[in-house]
Amino acid sequence: MSTLFDLTGQVALVTGASRGFGRSIAGALAGAGSDLVLTSRTLKDVEAVAAELASTGRKILPLQANVTQVEEVEEAVRRAVATLGRIDVLINNAGVITFEPFEE
């Protein structure tokens, strides 16, 4: 994949990276050469993804961040920049589901 889409030297932040599309996107970005900041509501889950991707040789920073909490997102961005220097690519993958009456 890296011959088609080269992200060597770039830093990508992926929200909702612990499963599904986010997990797959993280793998594709690592395969394309990107260092990663992976976020999830559950640190243990996103750490497992980071461990799986460790063999790519990319720098990977797993962080707990619930995208519905502004403070957590801001802290994740601060830590990402402090650790990896910048964010070049942002994948807003995390979904938020609310259950309310249709009329509301």
mmCIF file of C-alpha atoms in Angstrom:
data_model
loop_
_atom_site.group_PDB
_atom_site.id
_atom_site.type_symbol
_atom_site.label_atom_id
_atom_site.label_comp_id
_atom_site.label_asym_id
_atom_site.label_seq_id
_atom_site.Cartn_x
_atom_site.Cartn_y
_atom_site.Cartn_z
ATOM 1 C CA MET A 1 0.000 0.000 0.000
ATOM 2 C CA SER A 2 2.816 2.441 0.750
ATOM 3 C CA THR A 3 3.760 2.525 -2.943
ATOM 4 C CA LEU A 4 0.312 3.902 -3.759
ATOM 5 C CA PHE A 5 -0.198 6.200 -0.789
ATOM 6 C CA ASP A 6 2.891 7.400 1.075
ATOM 7 C CA LEU A 7 2.432 9.072 4.455
ATOM 8 C CA THR A 8 6.000 8.628 5.648
ATOM 9 C CA GLY A 9 6.819 11.278 8.231
ATOM 10 C CA GLN A 10 3.187 12.255 8.771
ATOM 11 C CA VAL A 11 1.295 11.969 12.074
ATOM 12 C CA ALA A 12 -2.320 10.802 11.961
ATOM 13 C CA LEU A 13 -4.866 10.980 14.781
ATOM 14 C CA VAL A 14 -7.668 8.423 14.542
ATOM 15 C CA THR A 15 -10.680 8.641 16.846
ATOM 16 C CA GLY A 16 -12.613 5.465 17.601
ATOM 17 C CA ALA A 17 -9.503 3.438 16.762
ATOM 18 C CA SER A 18 -10.177 0.437 18.981
ATOM 19 C CA ARG A 19 -12.476 -1.462 16.593
ATOM 20 C CA GLY A 20 -14.242 -1.549 13.255
ATOM 21 C CA PHE A 21 -13.437 1.105 10.685
ATOM 22 C CA GLY A 22 -11.136 3.008 13.048
ATOM 23 C CA ARG A 23 -8.992 -0.052 13.684
ATOM 24 C CA SER A 24 -8.807 -0.789 9.941
ATOM 25 C CA ILE A 25 -7.978 2.821 9.091
ATOM 26 C CA ALA A 26 -5.211 2.843 11.702
ATOM 27 C CA GLY A 27 -3.683 -0.255 10.139
ATOM 28 C CA ALA A 28 -3.842 1.247 6.658
ATOM 29 C CA LEU A 29 -2.263 4.510 7.824
ATOM 30 C CA ALA A 30 0.565 2.642 9.567
ATOM 31 C CA GLY A 31 1.063 0.600 6.406
ATOM 32 C CA ALA A 32 1.359 3.841 4.452
ATOM 33 C CA GLY A 33 4.112 5.035 6.811
ATOM 34 C CA SER A 34 2.213 7.300 9.173
ATOM 35 C CA ASP A 35 2.938 7.575 12.877
ATOM 36 C CA LEU A 36 -0.285 7.286 14.845
ATOM 37 C CA VAL A 37 -2.252 8.772 17.701
ATOM 38 C CA LEU A 38 -5.068 6.325 18.436
ATOM 39 C CA THR A 39 -7.989 7.297 20.653
ATOM 40 C CA SER A 40 -10.862 5.374 22.159
ATOM 41 C CA ARG A 41 -13.152 5.687 25.145
ATOM 42 C CA THR A 42 -11.355 2.670 26.598
ATOM 43 C CA LEU A 43 -7.578 2.885 26.965
ATOM 44 C CA LYS A 44 -7.144 -0.882 27.318
ATOM 45 C CA ASP A 45 -8.827 -1.482 23.951
ATOM 46 C CA VAL A 46 -6.788 1.094 22.056
ATOM 47 C CA GLU A 47 -3.580 -0.144 23.700
ATOM 48 C CA ALA A 48 -4.337 -3.583 22.248
ATOM 49 C CA VAL A 49 -4.570 -2.073 18.759
ATOM 50 C CA ALA A 50 -1.298 -0.207 19.326
ATOM 51 C CA ALA A 51 0.363 -3.487 20.347
ATOM 52 C CA GLU A 52 -0.924 -5.179 17.186
ATOM 53 C CA LEU A 53 0.488 -2.390 15.029
ATOM 54 C CA ALA A 54 3.850 -2.230 16.829
ATOM 55 C CA SER A 55 5.390 -4.543 14.231
ATOM 56 C CA THR A 56 4.962 -1.804 11.601
ATOM 57 C CA GLY A 57 7.787 0.143 13.225
ATOM 58 C CA ARG A 58 5.662 3.280 13.403
ATOM 59 C CA LYS A 59 5.465 5.483 16.493
ATOM 60 C CA ILE A 60 2.082 4.844 18.088
ATOM 61 C CA LEU A 61 0.508 6.793 20.943
ATOM 62 C CA PRO A 62 -2.663 5.197 22.363
ATOM 63 C CA LEU A 63 -4.857 7.608 24.345
ATOM 64 C CA GLN A 64 -8.177 7.483 26.142
ATOM 65 C CA ALA A 65 -10.508 10.183 24.841
ATOM 66 C CA ASN A 66 -14.280 10.329 24.657
ATOM 67 C CA VAL A 67 -15.123 12.607 21.720
ATOM 68 C CA THR A 68 -18.280 13.825 23.464
ATOM 69 C CA GLN A 69 -16.082 15.431 26.155
ATOM 70 C CA VAL A 70 -14.321 18.565 24.870
ATOM 71 C CA GLU A 71 -11.750 18.504 27.661
ATOM 72 C CA GLU A 72 -10.705 14.943 26.821
ATOM 73 C CA VAL A 73 -10.297 15.773 23.136
ATOM 74 C CA GLU A 74 -8.237 18.868 23.933
ATOM 75 C CA GLU A 75 -6.014 16.846 26.279
ATOM 76 C CA ALA A 76 -5.509 14.145 23.638
ATOM 77 C CA VAL A 77 -4.457 16.776 21.087
ATOM 78 C CA ARG A 78 -2.078 18.385 23.607
ATOM 79 C CA ARG A 79 -0.481 15.020 24.385
ATOM 80 C CA ALA A 80 -0.244 14.096 20.711
ATOM 81 C CA VAL A 81 1.568 17.321 19.813
ATOM 82 C CA ALA A 82 3.814 17.117 22.881
ATOM 83 C CA THR A 83 4.794 13.533 22.064
ATOM 84 C CA LEU A 84 4.886 13.423 18.254
ATOM 85 C CA GLY A 85 5.333 17.108 17.401
ATOM 86 C CA ARG A 86 2.226 17.735 15.326
ATOM 87 C CA ILE A 87 -0.894 16.274 13.724
ATOM 88 C CA ASP A 88 -0.996 16.154 9.918
ATOM 89 C CA VAL A 89 -3.979 13.866 9.334
ATOM 90 C CA LEU A 90 -7.222 13.726 11.322
ATOM 91 C CA ILE A 91 -9.641 10.825 10.967
ATOM 92 C CA ASN A 92 -12.894 11.682 12.761
ATOM 93 C CA ASN A 93 -14.164 8.127 12.952
ATOM 94 C CA ALA A 94 -15.713 7.883 16.423
ATOM 95 C CA GLY A 95 -19.478 7.771 16.360
ATOM 96 C CA VAL A 96 -21.894 9.105 18.922
ATOM 97 C CA ILE A 97 -25.286 7.509 19.354
ATOM 98 C CA THR A 98 -28.086 9.042 21.357
ATOM 99 C CA PHE A 99 -31.427 7.425 21.964
ATOM 100 C CA GLU A 100 -34.253 9.938 22.130
ATOM 101 C CA PRO A 101 -37.820 10.097 20.845
ATOM 102 C CA PHE A 102 -37.961 10.801 17.103
ATOM 103 C CA GLU A 103 -39.875 14.041 17.673
ATOM 104 C CA GLU A 104 -36.986 15.504 19.658
#
